[in-house]
Amino acid sequence: MANALQAIRGMNDILPEQSFVWQFAEDTIRAVVEAYGFREIRMPVVEKTELFKRSIGEVTDIVEKEMYTFDDRNGDSLTLRPEGTAGCARACIQHGLTNKQAQRLWYTGPMFRHERPQKGRYRQFYQVGVEVFGLEGPDVDAELLMLTARLWRRLGLDRLSLQVNSLGTSEARERYRTELVAYLKTVYEQLDADSQRRLETNPLRILDSKNMQVQALLEQAPRLADYIDEKSQAHFETLCALLDDAGVDYDINPHLVRGLDYYSRTVFEWVTDRLGAQGTVCAGGRFDGLVEQLGGRSTPAVGFAMGLERLVAVLEEIHPDATETSADLYLVLMGEAASRAGLVLSEQIRAALPQVEVITHCGGGGMKAQFKGADRSGARYALVLGDEELETGTVMLKPLRTGEQQSAIARDELIETLTARLAC
Ligand code: ATP
Ligand code: MG
């Protein structure tokens, strides 16, 4: 064991005792997004580095310091995807999807960012992304938020709050940026080092600084809302009205900006108070300029991504005692002949009752050891097969979780009995 290798820091194994929570989250997400007509798209995990530079922006945290970038054997610079929107937009352009009718797409998979690992922040993490291409109105922005609100209900999540804001067009943002920088230069000495650096590179990101002193200085700063163009303003007002209609609660957070360059107009985040500092479980917005920026024809787009580790952590906090559903049947097989017959019997049960979970004891051993295995599996019943049962054409059904007596069942009545007992 001394030299046993460890996983890479910030890259987690998801063990069998956790995976049922993941599956619950993934199955629920899939059911909800498909109920809104979204279709799955799968992209490669590796893309050309240039794709992320062109879409996410050169002066973002991701591109500046978080990407896993390497030269492949041909000398091409490749990057493990840090997020899915860029690859999704690339795939849509490449396959002409953006020339067709509106696309409602979703994807899931691992993303990679070289961040400082901590609770809720990892170097390999999973996202589900949902993107719409070809629709520009606030109706689809509202639909995405209704979808997420429904998803939280279906997952049984509480204490999630929605923050929304509008970034306007990139021209409006450009005008605002100039004013913001002018103001922040007057208080330059009072900014923290991070904000001073961002003033040169990506000043809008200072707005979501976590530093209290910086936040206090921002109270006096020009407000993005005052610079937003009329059309974006109308878009935002309609979005808010649609959310009111749908009964989706939200707060307008004028300091909400997203880390990535490609956003325009609507931006939003769903935040929980259950996870401490890493409380954003879902974030997104509109990115009308991205497709054109990547060489496609101008196509409006909106989407979001949620972090599955954070969703799973919330589920585990709400339901700390949740356990996996266990097996229904455990076949205890005494002797060589029964071991052979038992494998065939298990297959017959699975064929007749596909929803029943059957574990066949493998590896032989005595009665006591096999029953121990049956107990550990959590199975509701043991089916015991030995020489005597083989001879009489029966099988012994022994309830494991109740005080009920075992009973001998004729082989040709077994499926019927199991159907009744397991209520399937
Ligand atoms: P943060 O402000 O937490 O760094 P972000 O703005 O970088 O988030 P996005 O790029 O918008 O996050 O990703 C969407 C979601 O993916 C986040 O809200 C979060 O739930 C999840 N996420 C992002 N980075 C990580 C990470 N390193 N580890 C785990 N989950 C992450
Ligand atoms: Mg981040």
Coordinates of N, CA and C in Angstrom, one line a residue, residues 144-362:
L144 N -36.2 29.3 -19.6 CA -35.0 28.6 -19.0 C -35.1 28.8 -17.4
L145 N -35.5 29.9 -17.0 CA -35.6 30.1 -15.5 C -36.7 29.3 -14.9
M146 N -37.8 29.2 -15.7 CA -39.0 28.4 -15.2 C -38.5 26.9 -15.1
L147 N -37.8 26.5 -16.1 CA -37.2 25.1 -16.2 C -36.4 24.9 -14.9
T148 N -35.5 25.8 -14.6 CA -34.6 25.6 -13.4 C -35.5 25.5 -12.2
A149 N -36.5 26.4 -12.1 CA -37.3 26.5 -10.9 C -38.0 25.1 -10.7
R150 N -38.5 24.6 -11.8 CA -39.2 23.3 -11.8 C -38.2 22.2 -11.4
L151 N -37.0 22.3 -11.9 CA -36.0 21.3 -11.5 C -35.8 21.3 -10.0
W152 N -35.6 22.4 -9.4 CA -35.4 22.5 -8.0 C -36.5 21.8 -7.2
R153 N -37.8 22.1 -7.7 CA -38.9 21.5 -7.0 C -38.9 20.0 -7.2
R154 N -38.5 19.5 -8.4 CA -38.5 18.0 -8.6 C -37.4 17.4 -7.8
L155 N -36.3 18.1 -7.6 CA -35.2 17.5 -6.8 C -35.5 17.7 -5.3
G156 N -36.5 18.5 -5.0 CA -36.8 18.7 -3.6 C -35.8 19.7 -2.9
L157 N -35.3 20.6 -3.7 CA -34.3 21.6 -3.1 C -35.1 22.8 -2.6
D158 N -34.6 23.3 -1.5 CA -35.1 24.6 -1.0 C -34.0 25.6 -0.8
R159 N -34.3 26.7 -0.3 CA -33.3 27.7 0.0 C -32.4 28.0 -1.1
L160 N -33.0 28.1 -2.3 CA -32.2 28.6 -3.5 C -32.8 29.9 -3.9
S161 N -32.0 30.9 -4.1 CA -32.5 32.2 -4.6 C -32.0 32.6 -5.9
L162 N -32.8 33.2 -6.7 CA -32.4 33.6 -8.1 C -32.1 35.1 -8.1
Q163 N -30.9 35.4 -8.7 CA -30.5 36.7 -8.9 C -30.4 37.0 -10.4
V164 N -30.9 38.1 -10.8 CA -30.9 38.4 -12.3 C -30.3 39.8 -12.5
N165 N -29.8 40.0 -13.6 CA -29.3 41.4 -14.0 C -29.3 41.4 -15.5
S166 N -29.1 42.6 -16.0 CA -28.9 42.8 -17.5 C -27.6 43.5 -17.7
L167 N -26.8 43.0 -18.6 CA -25.5 43.6 -19.0 C -25.7 44.5 -20.2
G168 N -26.8 44.6 -20.8 CA -27.0 45.4 -22.0 C -26.2 44.8 -23.2
T169 N -26.0 45.6 -24.2 CA -25.3 45.2 -25.4 C -23.8 45.4 -25.1
S170 N -22.9 44.9 -25.9 CA -21.5 45.1 -25.6 C -21.1 46.6 -25.8
E171 N -21.8 47.3 -26.7 CA -21.5 48.7 -26.8 C -21.9 49.5 -25.5
A172 N -23.0 49.1 -24.9 CA -23.5 49.8 -23.7 C -22.4 49.5 -22.6
R173 N -22.0 48.3 -22.6 CA -21.1 47.8 -21.6 C -19.7 48.6 -21.7
E174 N -19.3 48.8 -23.0 CA -18.1 49.5 -23.3 C -18.1 50.9 -22.7
R175 N -19.3 51.6 -22.9 CA -19.4 53.0 -22.4 C -19.3 52.9 -20.9
Y176 N -20.0 52.0 -20.3 CA -20.0 51.9 -18.8 C -18.6 51.6 -18.3
R177 N -17.9 50.7 -19.0 CA -16.6 50.3 -18.6 C -15.7 51.5 -18.4
T178 N -15.8 52.4 -19.4 CA -14.9 53.6 -19.4 C -15.2 54.5 -18.1
E179 N -16.5 54.6 -17.8 CA -16.9 55.4 -16.7 C -16.5 54.7 -15.4
L180 N -16.7 53.4 -15.3 CA -16.4 52.7 -14.1 C -14.9 52.8 -13.8
V181 N -14.1 52.6 -14.9 CA -12.6 52.7 -14.7 C -12.2 54.1 -14.2
A182 N -12.8 55.1 -14.8 CA -12.5 56.5 -14.4 C -12.8 56.6 -12.9
Y183 N -13.9 56.1 -12.5 CA -14.3 56.2 -11.0 C -13.3 55.4 -10.2
L184 N -13.1 54.2 -10.6 CA -12.2 53.3 -9.7 C -10.8 53.9 -9.6
K185 N -10.3 54.6 -10.7 CA -9.0 55.2 -10.6 C -8.9 56.2 -9.5
T186 N -10.0 56.9 -9.2 CA -10.0 57.9 -8.2 C -9.9 57.3 -6.8
V187 N -10.2 56.0 -6.7 CA -10.1 55.3 -5.4 C -9.1 54.1 -5.4
Y188 N -8.2 54.3 -6.4 CA -7.3 53.2 -6.7 C -6.6 52.6 -5.5
E189 N -6.1 53.5 -4.6 CA -5.3 53.1 -3.5 C -6.1 52.2 -2.5
Q190 N -7.4 52.4 -2.5 CA -8.2 51.7 -1.6 C -8.6 50.3 -2.1
L191 N -8.3 50.0 -3.4 CA -8.7 48.7 -3.9 C -7.7 47.6 -3.5
D192 N -8.2 46.4 -3.4 CA -7.3 45.3 -3.1 C -6.5 44.9 -4.4
A193 N -5.4 44.2 -4.2 CA -4.5 43.9 -5.3 C -5.2 43.2 -6.4
D194 N -6.2 42.3 -6.2 CA -6.9 41.6 -7.2 C -7.7 42.6 -8.1
S195 N -8.4 43.6 -7.4 CA -9.2 44.6 -8.1 C -8.3 45.5 -8.9
Q196 N -7.1 45.9 -8.3 CA -6.2 46.7 -9.0 C -5.7 46.1 -10.3
R197 N -5.5 44.8 -10.2 CA -5.1 44.1 -11.4 C -6.2 44.0 -12.5
R198 N -7.4 43.7 -11.9 CA -8.6 43.6 -12.8 C -8.9 45.0 -13.5
L199 N -8.6 46.1 -12.8 CA -8.8 47.4 -13.4 C -8.2 47.5 -14.8
E200 N -7.0 46.8 -14.9 CA -6.3 46.9 -16.2 C -6.9 45.8 -17.2
T201 N -7.3 44.7 -16.6 CA -7.6 43.6 -17.5 C -9.1 43.5 -17.8
N202 N -9.9 43.3 -16.7 CA -11.4 43.0 -16.8 C -12.1 43.7 -15.7
P203 N -12.2 45.1 -15.9 CA -12.8 45.9 -14.8 C -14.2 45.5 -14.3
L204 N -15.0 45.0 -15.2 CA -16.4 44.7 -14.8 C -16.4 43.6 -13.7
R205 N -15.4 42.7 -13.7 CA -15.3 41.7 -12.7 C -15.1 42.2 -11.3
I206 N -14.7 43.4 -11.2 CA -14.5 44.0 -9.9 C -15.9 44.1 -9.2
L207 N -16.9 44.2 -10.0 CA -18.3 44.4 -9.5 C -18.6 43.2 -8.6
D208 N -18.2 42.0 -8.9 CA -18.5 40.8 -8.1 C -17.4 40.4 -7.1
S209 N -16.6 41.4 -6.8 CA -15.5 41.2 -5.8 C -16.2 40.8 -4.5
K210 N -15.5 39.8 -3.8 CA -16.0 39.4 -2.5 C -15.5 40.3 -1.3
N211 N -14.6 41.2 -1.6 CA -14.0 42.0 -0.6 C -14.9 43.1 -0.2
M212 N -15.2 43.2 1.2 CA -16.2 44.1 1.7 C -15.8 45.5 1.4
Q213 N -14.5 45.9 1.6 CA -14.1 47.2 1.4 C -14.3 47.7 -0.1
V214 N -14.0 46.7 -1.0 CA -14.3 47.0 -2.4 C -15.8 47.2 -2.7
Q215 N -16.6 46.3 -2.1 CA -18.0 46.5 -2.2 C -18.5 47.8 -1.7
A216 N -17.9 48.3 -0.6 CA -18.3 49.6 -0.1 C -18.0 50.7 -1.1
L217 N -16.8 50.6 -1.7 CA -16.4 51.6 -2.7 C -17.4 51.6 -3.9
L218 N -17.9 50.4 -4.2 CA -18.8 50.3 -5.4 C -20.1 51.0 -5.2
E219 N -20.5 51.2 -3.9 CA -21.7 51.9 -3.6 C -21.8 53.2 -4.4
Q220 N -20.7 53.9 -4.4 CA -20.6 55.2 -5.1 C -20.3 55.2 -6.6
A221 N -20.1 54.0 -7.1 CA -19.6 53.8 -8.5 C -20.8 54.1 -9.4
P222 N -20.5 54.4 -10.7 CA -21.6 54.5 -11.7 C -22.3 53.2 -11.7
R223 N -23.6 53.2 -12.0 CA -24.4 51.9 -12.1 C -24.6 51.5 -13.5
L224 N -24.3 50.2 -13.7 CA -24.4 49.6 -15.1 C -25.9 49.9 -15.6
A225 N -26.8 49.8 -14.7 CA -28.2 49.9 -15.1 C -28.5 51.2 -15.8
D226 N -27.7 52.3 -15.5 CA -27.9 53.6 -16.1 C -27.4 53.7 -17.5
Y227 N -26.6 52.7 -17.9 CA -25.9 52.8 -19.2 C -26.6 51.9 -20.2
I228 N -27.5 51.1 -19.7 CA -28.0 50.0 -20.6 C -28.9 50.6 -21.7
D229 N -28.8 50.2 -22.9 CA -29.5 50.7 -24.0 C -31.0 50.3 -23.9
E230 N -31.8 51.1 -24.6 CA -33.3 51.0 -24.4 C -33.8 49.6 -24.7
K231 N -33.3 49.0 -25.8 CA -33.9 47.6 -26.2 C -33.5 46.6 -25.1
S232 N -32.3 46.7 -24.6 CA -31.9 45.7 -23.5 C -32.8 46.0 -22.3
Q233 N -33.1 47.2 -22.0 CA -33.9 47.6 -20.8 C -35.3 47.0 -21.0
A234 N -35.8 47.1 -22.2 CA -37.2 46.6 -22.4 C -37.2 45.1 -22.3
H235 N -36.1 44.5 -22.9 CA -35.9 43.0 -22.8 C -36.0 42.6 -21.3
F236 N -35.2 43.3 -20.5 CA -35.1 42.9 -19.1 C -36.4 43.1 -18.4
E237 N -37.1 44.2 -18.7 CA -38.4 44.4 -18.0 C -39.4 43.3 -18.3
T238 N -39.4 42.9 -19.6 CA -40.3 41.9 -20.0 C -40.0 40.6 -19.3
L239 N -38.7 40.3 -19.2 CA -38.3 39.1 -18.5 C -38.8 39.1 -17.1
C240 N -38.6 40.2 -16.4 CA -39.1 40.3 -15.0 C -40.6 40.1 -14.9
A241 N -41.3 40.7 -15.9 CA -42.8 40.5 -15.9 C -43.2 39.1 -16.1
L242 N -42.5 38.4 -17.0 CA -42.8 37.0 -17.3 C -42.5 36.1 -16.0
L243 N -41.4 36.4 -15.3 CA -41.1 35.7 -14.1 C -42.2 35.9 -13.1
D244 N -42.7 37.2 -13.0 CA -43.8 37.5 -12.1 C -45.0 36.7 -12.4
D245 N -45.3 36.6 -13.7 CA -46.5 35.8 -14.2 C -46.4 34.4 -13.7
A246 N -45.1 33.9 -13.9 CA -44.9 32.4 -13.6 C -44.7 32.1 -12.1
G247 N -44.7 33.2 -11.3 CA -44.5 33.0 -9.9 C -43.1 32.5 -9.5
V248 N -42.1 32.9 -10.3 CA -40.7 32.6 -10.0 C -40.1 33.8 -9.3
D249 N -39.8 33.6 -8.0 CA -39.2 34.8 -7.3 C -37.8 35.1 -7.7
Y250 N -37.4 36.3 -7.7 CA -36.0 36.7 -8.0 C -35.6 38.0 -7.4
D251 N -34.4 38.2 -7.3 CA -33.9 39.5 -6.9 C -33.0 40.1 -8.0
I252 N -33.2 41.4 -8.2 CA -32.3 42.1 -9.2 C -31.0 42.4 -8.5
N253 N -29.9 41.9 -9.0 CA -28.6 42.2 -8.4 C -27.8 43.0 -9.4
P254 N -27.7 44.4 -9.2 CA -27.1 45.2 -10.2 C -25.6 44.9 -10.3
H255 N -25.0 44.2 -9.3 CA -23.6 43.9 -9.3 C -23.3 42.5 -10.0
L256 N -24.4 41.8 -10.4 CA -24.1 40.5 -11.0 C -23.6 40.7 -12.4
V257 N -22.3 40.2 -12.5 CA -21.7 40.1 -13.8 C -21.2 38.7 -13.9
R258 N -21.1 38.2 -15.1 CA -20.5 36.8 -15.2 C -19.1 36.9 -15.6
G259 N -18.3 35.9 -15.2 CA -16.9 35.9 -15.4 C -16.5 35.8 -16.9
L260 N -17.3 35.4 -17.7 CA -16.9 35.1 -19.1 C -17.3 36.3 -20.0
D261 N -16.5 36.6 -21.0 CA -16.7 37.8 -21.8 C -17.9 37.7 -22.7
Y262 N -18.4 36.5 -23.0 CA -19.4 36.4 -24.1 C -20.8 36.8 -23.7
Y263 N -21.1 37.1 -22.5 CA -22.4 37.4 -22.1 C -22.9 38.7 -22.5
S264 N -24.2 38.9 -22.8 CA -24.8 40.2 -23.1 C -26.2 40.1 -22.5
R265 N -26.8 41.2 -22.3 CA -28.2 41.3 -21.8 C -28.4 40.4 -20.5
T266 N -29.3 39.5 -20.5 CA -29.7 38.7 -19.3 C -28.5 37.9 -18.7
V267 N -28.3 38.1 -17.4 CA -27.4 37.2 -16.7 C -28.1 36.8 -15.4
F268 N -27.8 35.6 -15.0 CA -28.5 35.1 -13.7 C -27.7 34.1 -13.0
E269 N -28.0 33.9 -11.7 CA -27.4 32.9 -10.9 C -28.4 32.4 -9.9
W270 N -28.4 31.1 -9.6 CA -29.1 30.5 -8.5 C -28.1 30.2 -7.4
V271 N -28.4 30.7 -6.2 CA -27.5 30.6 -5.2 C -28.1 29.9 -3.9
T272 N -27.4 29.0 -3.3 CA -28.0 28.4 -2.1 C -27.1 28.9 -0.9
D273 N -27.8 29.0 0.3 CA -27.0 29.4 1.5 C -26.6 28.1 2.2
R274 N -26.7 27.0 1.6 CA -26.4 25.7 2.3 C -24.9 25.3 2.1
L275 N -24.2 26.0 1.2 CA -22.9 25.4 0.9 C -21.7 26.4 1.2
G276 N -22.0 27.4 2.0 CA -20.9 28.4 2.3 C -20.5 29.2 1.1
A277 N -19.2 29.4 0.9 CA -18.7 30.4 -0.1 C -19.0 29.9 -1.5
Q278 N -19.0 28.6 -1.7 CA -19.3 28.1 -3.1 C -20.8 27.8 -3.3
G279 N -21.6 28.8 -3.2 CA -23.0 28.7 -3.1 C -23.8 28.8 -4.5
T280 N -23.0 29.1 -5.6 CA -23.7 29.2 -6.9 C -23.9 27.8 -7.5
V281 N -25.1 27.3 -7.6 CA -25.3 26.0 -8.2 C -25.6 26.1 -9.7
C282 N -26.0 27.2 -10.2 CA -26.4 27.3 -11.6 C -26.2 28.7 -12.0
A283 N -25.6 28.9 -13.2 CA -25.3 30.3 -13.6 C -25.4 30.3 -15.2
G284 N -25.9 31.5 -15.6 CA -26.0 31.6 -17.1 C -26.4 32.9 -17.6
G285 N -26.8 32.9 -18.8 CA -27.3 34.2 -19.4 C -27.3 34.1 -20.9
R286 N -27.4 35.3 -21.5 CA -27.6 35.4 -22.9 C -26.2 35.7 -23.5
F287 N -26.0 35.1 -24.7 CA -24.7 35.4 -25.4 C -24.9 35.5 -26.9
D288 N -25.6 36.6 -27.2 CA -26.0 36.8 -28.6 C -24.8 36.9 -29.6
G289 N -23.7 37.4 -29.1 CA -22.6 37.6 -30.0 C -21.7 36.4 -30.2
L290 N -21.8 35.4 -29.5 CA -20.8 34.3 -29.5 C -20.7 33.5 -30.8
V291 N -21.8 33.2 -31.4 CA -21.8 32.3 -32.6 C -21.0 33.1 -33.7
E292 N -21.4 34.4 -33.8 CA -20.7 35.2 -34.9 C -19.2 35.3 -34.6
Q293 N -18.9 35.5 -33.3 CA -17.5 35.6 -32.9 C -16.7 34.4 -33.2
L294 N -17.4 33.2 -33.3 CA -16.7 32.0 -33.6 C -16.8 31.7 -35.1
G295 N -17.3 32.6 -35.9 CA -17.2 32.4 -37.3 C -18.6 31.9 -37.9
G296 N -19.6 31.8 -37.1 CA -20.9 31.4 -37.6 C -21.7 32.6 -38.0
R297 N -22.9 32.3 -38.5 CA -23.8 33.5 -38.9 C -24.5 34.0 -37.6
S298 N -24.7 35.3 -37.5 CA -25.2 35.9 -36.3 C -26.4 35.2 -35.8
T299 N -26.3 34.7 -34.5 CA -27.4 33.8 -34.0 C -27.6 34.2 -32.5
P300 N -28.7 34.6 -32.1 CA -28.9 34.9 -30.6 C -28.8 33.6 -29.9
A301 N -28.4 33.6 -28.6 CA -28.3 32.4 -27.8 C -28.4 32.7 -26.3
V302 N -28.9 31.7 -25.6 CA -29.0 31.9 -24.1 C -28.8 30.5 -23.5
G303 N -28.3 30.5 -22.3 CA -28.1 29.2 -21.7 C -27.6 29.3 -20.3
F304 N -27.4 28.1 -19.7 CA -26.8 28.1 -18.3 C -26.1 26.8 -18.1
A305 N -25.3 26.8 -17.0 CA -24.7 25.5 -16.6 C -24.8 25.4 -15.1
M306 N -25.1 24.1 -14.7 CA -25.1 23.9 -13.3 C -24.0 22.9 -12.9
G307 N -23.5 23.1 -11.7 CA -22.4 22.3 -11.1 C -23.0 21.1 -10.4
L308 N -22.7 19.9 -10.9 CA -23.4 18.7 -10.3 C -22.8 18.4 -8.9
E309 N -21.5 18.7 -8.6 CA -21.0 18.4 -7.3 C -21.8 19.2 -6.3
R310 N -22.0 20.5 -6.6 CA -22.7 21.4 -5.7 C -24.2 20.9 -5.5
L311 N -24.8 20.5 -6.6 CA -26.2 20.1 -6.4 C -26.3 18.8 -5.6
V312 N -25.3 17.9 -5.8 CA -25.3 16.7 -5.0 C -25.0 17.0 -3.6
A313 N -24.1 18.0 -3.3 CA -23.8 18.3 -1.9 C -25.1 18.9 -1.2
V314 N -25.9 19.6 -1.9 CA -27.1 20.2 -1.3 C -28.1 19.0 -1.1
L315 N -28.2 18.1 -2.0 CA -29.1 16.9 -1.8 C -28.6 16.1 -0.6
E316 N -27.3 15.9 -0.4 CA -26.8 15.1 0.7 C -27.0 15.9 2.0
E317 N -27.0 17.2 1.9 CA -27.2 17.9 3.2 C -28.7 17.9 3.6
I318 N -29.6 17.9 2.6 CA -31.0 17.9 2.9 C -31.4 16.5 3.3
H319 N -30.8 15.4 2.7 CA -31.2 14.1 3.1 C -30.0 13.3 3.5
P320 N -29.5 13.6 4.7 CA -28.2 12.9 5.1 C -28.4 11.4 5.3
D321 N -29.6 10.9 5.5 CA -29.8 9.5 5.8 C -30.3 8.7 4.6
A322 N -30.3 9.4 3.4 CA -30.8 8.7 2.2 C -29.9 7.5 1.9
T323 N -30.4 6.4 1.6 CA -29.6 5.2 1.2 C -30.1 4.7 -0.1
E324 N -29.2 4.0 -0.7 CA -29.5 3.4 -2.0 C -30.6 2.4 -1.9
T325 N -31.4 2.2 -2.9 CA -32.4 1.1 -2.9 C -31.5 -0.2 -3.0
S326 N -31.9 -1.2 -2.3 CA -31.1 -2.4 -2.3 C -31.7 -3.5 -3.2
A327 N -31.0 -4.6 -3.3 CA -31.4 -5.7 -4.2 C -32.7 -6.3 -3.7
D328 N -33.4 -6.9 -4.6 CA -34.6 -7.6 -4.2 C -34.4 -9.0 -3.8
L329 N -33.6 -9.7 -4.6 CA -33.3 -11.1 -4.3 C -31.9 -11.5 -4.3
Y330 N -31.5 -12.4 -3.4 CA -30.1 -12.9 -3.3 C -30.2 -14.4 -3.4
L331 N -29.6 -15.0 -4.4 CA -29.6 -16.4 -4.6 C -28.5 -17.1 -3.8
V332 N -28.9 -17.9 -2.9 CA -28.0 -18.7 -2.1 C -27.9 -20.1 -2.7
L333 N -26.7 -20.5 -3.1 CA -26.6 -21.7 -3.9 C -25.7 -22.7 -3.3
M334 N -26.2 -23.8 -2.8 CA -25.5 -24.8 -2.0 C -25.1 -25.9 -2.9
G335 N -23.8 -26.1 -3.1 CA -23.2 -27.2 -3.9 C -23.1 -26.9 -5.3
E336 N -22.3 -27.7 -6.0 CA -21.9 -27.4 -7.4 C -23.1 -27.4 -8.4
A337 N -24.0 -28.4 -8.2 CA -25.1 -28.5 -9.1 C -26.0 -27.3 -9.0
A338 N -26.3 -26.9 -7.7 CA -27.1 -25.7 -7.5 C -26.5 -24.5 -8.0
S339 N -25.1 -24.4 -7.9 CA -24.4 -23.2 -8.4 C -24.7 -23.0 -9.9
R340 N -24.6 -24.2 -10.6 CA -24.9 -24.1 -12.1 C -26.3 -23.8 -12.4
A341 N -27.2 -24.5 -11.7 CA -28.7 -24.2 -11.9 C -29.1 -22.8 -11.5
G342 N -28.4 -22.3 -10.5 CA -28.7 -21.0 -10.0 C -28.5 -19.9 -11.0
L343 N -27.4 -20.0 -11.8 CA -27.1 -19.0 -12.8 C -28.2 -18.9 -13.8
V344 N -28.7 -20.1 -14.2 CA -29.8 -20.2 -15.2 C -31.1 -19.7 -14.6
L345 N -31.4 -20.0 -13.3 CA -32.6 -19.5 -12.7 C -32.6 -18.0 -12.6
S346 N -31.4 -17.4 -12.2 CA -31.4 -16.0 -12.1 C -31.7 -15.3 -13.4
E347 N -31.2 -15.9 -14.5 CA -31.5 -15.4 -15.8 C -33.0 -15.4 -16.2
Q348 N -33.6 -16.6 -15.7 CA -35.1 -16.7 -16.0 C -35.8 -15.6 -15.2
I349 N -35.4 -15.4 -14.0 CA -36.1 -14.4 -13.2 C -35.9 -13.0 -13.9
R350 N -34.7 -12.7 -14.3 CA -34.5 -11.4 -14.9 C -35.2 -11.2 -16.2
A351 N -35.4 -12.3 -16.9 CA -36.1 -12.2 -18.2 C -37.6 -12.0 -17.9
A352 N -38.1 -12.6 -16.9 CA -39.6 -12.5 -16.6 C -39.9 -11.2 -15.9
L353 N -39.0 -10.8 -15.0 CA -39.2 -9.6 -14.2 C -38.1 -8.6 -14.3
P354 N -38.0 -7.9 -15.4 CA -36.8 -7.0 -15.7 C -36.5 -6.0 -14.6
Q355 N -37.5 -5.6 -13.9 CA -37.3 -4.5 -12.9 C -36.8 -5.0 -11.6
V356 N -36.7 -6.3 -11.4 CA -36.3 -6.9 -10.1 C -34.8 -7.0 -10.1
E357 N -34.1 -6.6 -9.0 CA -32.7 -6.6 -8.9 C -32.3 -8.0 -8.3
V358 N -31.5 -8.8 -9.0 CA -31.2 -10.1 -8.5 C -29.7 -10.2 -8.4
I359 N -29.2 -10.6 -7.2 CA -27.8 -10.9 -7.1 C -27.6 -12.4 -6.9
T360 N -26.7 -13.0 -7.7 CA -26.5 -14.4 -7.6 C -25.2 -14.6 -6.8
H361 N -25.3 -15.4 -5.8 CA -24.0 -15.7 -5.1 C -23.0 -16.3 -6.0
C362 N -21.8 -15.8 -6.0 CA -20.8 -16.4 -6.8 C -19.6 -16.8 -5.9

